[in-house]
C-alpha positions in Angstrom: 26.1 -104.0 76.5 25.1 -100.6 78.0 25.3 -97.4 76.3 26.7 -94.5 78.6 25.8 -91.3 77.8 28.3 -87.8 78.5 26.5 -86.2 81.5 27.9 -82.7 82.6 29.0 -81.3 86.2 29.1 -77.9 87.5 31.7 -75.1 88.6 31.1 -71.9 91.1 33.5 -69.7 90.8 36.3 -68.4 88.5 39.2 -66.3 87.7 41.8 -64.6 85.4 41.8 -64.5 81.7 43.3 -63.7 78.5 40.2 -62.9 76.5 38.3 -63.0 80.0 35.3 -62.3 81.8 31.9 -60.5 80.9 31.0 -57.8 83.3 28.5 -58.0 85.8 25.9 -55.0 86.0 27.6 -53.3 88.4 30.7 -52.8 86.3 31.2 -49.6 84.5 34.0 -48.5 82.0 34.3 -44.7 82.8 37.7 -44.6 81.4 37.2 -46.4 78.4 36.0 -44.7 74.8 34.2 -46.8 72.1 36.3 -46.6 68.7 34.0 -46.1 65.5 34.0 -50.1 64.0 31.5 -50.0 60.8 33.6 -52.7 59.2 32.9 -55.4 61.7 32.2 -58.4 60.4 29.7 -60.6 61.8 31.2 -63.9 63.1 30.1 -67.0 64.6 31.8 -68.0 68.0 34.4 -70.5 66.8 35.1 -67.5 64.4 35.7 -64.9 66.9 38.0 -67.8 68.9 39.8 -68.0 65.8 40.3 -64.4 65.0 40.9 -63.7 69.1 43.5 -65.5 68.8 45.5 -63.8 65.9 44.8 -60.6 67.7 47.1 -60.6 70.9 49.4 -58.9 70.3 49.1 -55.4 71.3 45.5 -55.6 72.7 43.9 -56.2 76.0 41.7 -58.6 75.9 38.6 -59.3 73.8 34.8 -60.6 74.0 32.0 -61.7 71.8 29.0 -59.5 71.4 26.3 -62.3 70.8 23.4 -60.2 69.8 25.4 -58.2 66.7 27.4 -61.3 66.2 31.3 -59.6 66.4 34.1 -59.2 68.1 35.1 -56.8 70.7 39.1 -56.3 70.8 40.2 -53.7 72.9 43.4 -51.7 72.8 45.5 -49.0 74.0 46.1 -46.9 71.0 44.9 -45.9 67.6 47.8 -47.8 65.9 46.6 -51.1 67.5 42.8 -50.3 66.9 43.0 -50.2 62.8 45.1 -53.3 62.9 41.5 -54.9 64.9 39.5 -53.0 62.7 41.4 -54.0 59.3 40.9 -57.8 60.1 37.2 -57.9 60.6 36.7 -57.0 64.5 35.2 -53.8 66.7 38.2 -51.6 68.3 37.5 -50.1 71.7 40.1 -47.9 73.5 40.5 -48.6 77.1 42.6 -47.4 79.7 44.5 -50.5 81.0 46.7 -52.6 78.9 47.2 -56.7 79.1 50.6 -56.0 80.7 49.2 -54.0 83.1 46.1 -56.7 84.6 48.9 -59.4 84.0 50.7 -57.7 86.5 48.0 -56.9 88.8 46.9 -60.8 88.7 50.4 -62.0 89.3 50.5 -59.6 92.5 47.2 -61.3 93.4 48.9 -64.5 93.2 51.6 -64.0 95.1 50.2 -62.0 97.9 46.7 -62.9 98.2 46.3 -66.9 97.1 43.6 -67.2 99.8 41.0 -69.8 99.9 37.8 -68.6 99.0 39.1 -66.2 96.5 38.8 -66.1 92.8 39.8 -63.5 90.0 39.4 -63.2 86.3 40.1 -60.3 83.5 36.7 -58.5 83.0 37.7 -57.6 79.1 34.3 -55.1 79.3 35.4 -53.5 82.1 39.1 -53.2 81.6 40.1 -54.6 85.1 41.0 -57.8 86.9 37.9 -58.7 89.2 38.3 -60.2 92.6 35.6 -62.1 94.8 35.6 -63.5 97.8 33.3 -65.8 99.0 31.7 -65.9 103.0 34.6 -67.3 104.5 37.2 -64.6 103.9 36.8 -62.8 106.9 38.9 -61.3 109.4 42.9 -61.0 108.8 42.4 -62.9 105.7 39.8 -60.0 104.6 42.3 -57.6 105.9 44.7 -59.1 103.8 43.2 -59.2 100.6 41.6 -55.7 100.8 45.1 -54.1 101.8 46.9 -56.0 98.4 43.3 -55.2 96.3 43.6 -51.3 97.8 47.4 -51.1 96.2 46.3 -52.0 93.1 44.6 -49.4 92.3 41.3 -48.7 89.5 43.0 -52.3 88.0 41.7 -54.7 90.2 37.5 -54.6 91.6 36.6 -56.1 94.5 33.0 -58.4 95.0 31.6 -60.6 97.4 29.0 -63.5 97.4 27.4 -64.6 100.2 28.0 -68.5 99.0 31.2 -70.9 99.1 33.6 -71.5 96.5 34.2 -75.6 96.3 34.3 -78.4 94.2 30.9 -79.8 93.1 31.6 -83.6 94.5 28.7 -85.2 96.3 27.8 -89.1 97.4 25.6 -90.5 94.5 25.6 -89.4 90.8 25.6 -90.6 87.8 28.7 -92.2 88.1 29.7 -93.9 91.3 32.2 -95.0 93.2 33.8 -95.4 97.0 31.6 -92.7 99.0 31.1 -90.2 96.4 29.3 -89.5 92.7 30.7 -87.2 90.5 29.0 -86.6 86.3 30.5 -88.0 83.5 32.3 -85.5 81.0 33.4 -86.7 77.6 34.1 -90.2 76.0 37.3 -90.2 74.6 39.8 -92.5 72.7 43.4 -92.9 73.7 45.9 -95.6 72.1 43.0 -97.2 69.9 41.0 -98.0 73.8 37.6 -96.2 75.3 38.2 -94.0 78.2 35.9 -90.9 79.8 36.9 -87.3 81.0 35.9 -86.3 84.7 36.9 -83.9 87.2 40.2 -84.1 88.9 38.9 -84.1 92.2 36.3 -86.6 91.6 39.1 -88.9 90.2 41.5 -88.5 93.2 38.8 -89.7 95.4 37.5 -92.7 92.9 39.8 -95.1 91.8 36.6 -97.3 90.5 33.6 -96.7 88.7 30.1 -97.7 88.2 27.1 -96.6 86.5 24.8 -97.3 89.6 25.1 -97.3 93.7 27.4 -100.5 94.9 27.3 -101.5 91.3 30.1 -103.6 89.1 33.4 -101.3 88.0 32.9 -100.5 84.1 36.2 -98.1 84.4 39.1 -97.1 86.7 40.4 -93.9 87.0 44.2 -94.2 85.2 45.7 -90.4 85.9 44.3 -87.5 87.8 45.1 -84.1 88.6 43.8 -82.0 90.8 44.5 -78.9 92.4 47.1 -77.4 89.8 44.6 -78.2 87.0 40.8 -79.9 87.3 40.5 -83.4 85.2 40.8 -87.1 85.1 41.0 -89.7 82.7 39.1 -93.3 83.7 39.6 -96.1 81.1 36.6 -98.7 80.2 37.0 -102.0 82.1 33.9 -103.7 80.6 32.2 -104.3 77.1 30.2 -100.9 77.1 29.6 -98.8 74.5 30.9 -95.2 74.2 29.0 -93.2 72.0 30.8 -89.3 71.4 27.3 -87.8 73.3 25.6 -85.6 75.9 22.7 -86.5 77.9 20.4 -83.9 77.0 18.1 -85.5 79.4 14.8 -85.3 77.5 15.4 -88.6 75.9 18.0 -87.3 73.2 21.5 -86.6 73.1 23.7 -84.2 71.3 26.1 -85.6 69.1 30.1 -83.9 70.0 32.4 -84.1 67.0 35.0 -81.9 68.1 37.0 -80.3 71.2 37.0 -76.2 71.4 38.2 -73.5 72.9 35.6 -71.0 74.9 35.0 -67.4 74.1 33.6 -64.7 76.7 30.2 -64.0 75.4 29.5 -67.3 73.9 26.0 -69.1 74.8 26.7 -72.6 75.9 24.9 -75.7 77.9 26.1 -77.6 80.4 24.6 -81.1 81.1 24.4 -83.0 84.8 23.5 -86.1 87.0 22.5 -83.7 89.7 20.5 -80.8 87.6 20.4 -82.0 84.4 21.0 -79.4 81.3 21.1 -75.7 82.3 22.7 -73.0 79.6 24.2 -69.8 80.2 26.9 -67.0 79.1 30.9 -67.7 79.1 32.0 -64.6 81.0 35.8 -65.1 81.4 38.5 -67.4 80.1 41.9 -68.2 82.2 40.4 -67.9 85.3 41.9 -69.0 88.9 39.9 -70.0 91.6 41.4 -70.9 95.2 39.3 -74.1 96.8 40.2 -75.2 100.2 42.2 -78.0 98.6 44.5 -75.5 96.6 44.3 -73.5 93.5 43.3 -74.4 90.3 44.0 -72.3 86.8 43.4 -72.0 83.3 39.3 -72.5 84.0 36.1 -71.1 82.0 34.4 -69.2 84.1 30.4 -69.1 83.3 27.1 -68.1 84.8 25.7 -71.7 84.3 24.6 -73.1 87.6 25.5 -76.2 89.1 25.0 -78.3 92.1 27.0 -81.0 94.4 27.3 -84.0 92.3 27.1 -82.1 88.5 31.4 -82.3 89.0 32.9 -83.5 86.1 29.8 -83.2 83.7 30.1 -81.6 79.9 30.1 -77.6 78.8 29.3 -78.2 75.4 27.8 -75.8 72.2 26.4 -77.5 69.6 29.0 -80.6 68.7 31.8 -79.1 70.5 33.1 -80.0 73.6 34.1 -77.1 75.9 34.4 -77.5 79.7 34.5 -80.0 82.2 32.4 -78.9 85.7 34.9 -78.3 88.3 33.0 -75.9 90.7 31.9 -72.6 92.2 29.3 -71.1 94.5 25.2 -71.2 94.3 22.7 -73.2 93.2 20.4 -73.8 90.2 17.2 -72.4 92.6 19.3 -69.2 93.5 21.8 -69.3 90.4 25.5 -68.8 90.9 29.1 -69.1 88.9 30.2 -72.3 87.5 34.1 -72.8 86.6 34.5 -75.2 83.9 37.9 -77.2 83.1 39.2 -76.6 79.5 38.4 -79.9 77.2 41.5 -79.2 75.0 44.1 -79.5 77.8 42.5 -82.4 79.6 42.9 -84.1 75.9 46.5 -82.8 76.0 47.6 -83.7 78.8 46.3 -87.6 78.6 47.2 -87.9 74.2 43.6 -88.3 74.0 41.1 -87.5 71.3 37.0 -86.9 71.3 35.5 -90.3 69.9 
């Protein structure tokens, strides 16, 4: 009987969100004005989820401040801003509401769904940010920078000098036809052992092994991919599934639990290909546009990750976050990682962690 442990793969880029993306440096808020918050309550991540998510309405977005431990809720108007602060969170007036970055991402969908392009809600800066990798050039450059340009002081436009793709290489941790891809999560569905992976590793692989050429312990059962990132592959021989990630220092961390992400929050994400890196969640509900198509709803981090990490676990503590779909960079040069949602893969296959 072999025991399989929960490796993680690795994401590069990411998009849009509804509590959304941290900032980088070269963001600034010139428009926005910090409201006075000396009631905020100091709160642990799953915390500020939980109170992020009974503070929607009315706001425009939200992220965790790590180092004083609260919430950041911003809003429109002072009537908004003492609802925040009455319920334990800091209030910060900004210029742009949710309605009006929802907008500007829908226009970005519709007129500028470009391969190679990603976007996400920065929640510190108060605008939806755009990159483009090296291969928008020419009219497709054109193109974007014309729709970006009629969007106004909502929408910021980056570059990076790397490629957006999946993170899919031949030989990892688990193997099949041609390709490796990172384990994510064990799971249980209908009383029977299955793992989580990447959707594109799981349209490629319809059989798995744990080694190179070696005997099928599971076979991919459903798979999506673009649309959404995951996979579900059901156990084929007697092997035992323990609820763990490969910490790779000859331990594992115990996962008890699926969870939501929050921009701000500190999390790890565990590998074949570059074993366990950590970083910063920076947005939630972001899209990113591979080659092979779009894909939505994704955590987008700071975490690096290389060819081969796809699939593997975002984790914190015992909760299971992210699956490694992909982005741009490398863990020598650092990059963005985009991370599949845990609680919608679970959904969407009427599977539980165990």
């Amino acid at each position: 009987m072999k025991h399989y442990r929960i490796c993680h793969p690795r994401t590069m880029l990411a998009g849009a969100g509804a509590l959304a993306l941290a900032a980088a440096a070269t963001l600034t808020l010139t428009n926005a004005q910090a409201a006075p918050a000396t009631s905020a309550a100091r709160l642990s991540p799953a915390a500020a989820t939980s109170l992020a998510s009974q503070l929607k309405t009315g706001t425009a977005g939200a992220f965790y401040d790590a180092k004083a431990q609260k919430l950041v809720v911003n809003v429109v108007d002072e009537t908004s801003a003492a609802t925040v602060r009455a319920n334990g969170a800091e209030a910060r007036i900004v210029k742009h509401s949710m309605a009006q970055l929802d907008a500007a991402r829908q226009t970005l969908k519709a007129r500028a769904t470009i391969p190679g392009t990603a976007w996400a809600m920065d929640p510190r800066a108060n605008k939806v940010v755009v990159t483009a990798d090296r291969t928008v050039t020419g009219t497709k450059l054109a193109r974007l920078d014309k729709v970006v340009d009629s969007l106004g002081d909502t929408v910021e436009l980056h570059y990076t000098k790397s490629e957006f793709r999946p993170f899919i290489a031949g030989g990892d941790a688990i193997w099949g036809s041609g390709a490796r891809c990172s384990l994510g999560f064990n799971v249980v569905k209908d009383g029977q052992p299955y793992f989580l992976t990447a959707g594109h590793c799981g349209n490629d692989i319809k059989g798995w092994s744990d080694q190179q050429g070696g005997q099928t312990i599971a076979t991919t059962e459903q798979s999506t991919f673009p649309g959404h990132d995951y996979s579900i592959a059901k156990y084929t021989d007697n092997t035992d599934h323990p609820s763990e990630v490969d910490l790779y220092d000859g331990t594992t961390q115990k996962i008890t639990q699926a969870a939501d992400a929050v921009v701000g929050e500190q999390v790890q994400r565990s590998g074949s290909t570059t074993q366990v890196h950590g970083g910063t969640v920076q947005a939630l509900n972001a899209s990113i546009n591979y080659q092979e198509g779009t894909v939505s709803g994704l955590i987008q981090t700071d975490v690096c990750a290389e060819p081969g990490d796809s699939g593997g676990a975002l984790f914190d503590g015992t909760s299971a976050l992210g699956l490694t779909s992909g982005g741009s960079g490398d863990c020598t040069n650092g990059g963005q990682t985009f991370f599949q949602p845990v609680p919608a893969a679970l959904q969407a296959y009427g599977a539980q962690i165990g």
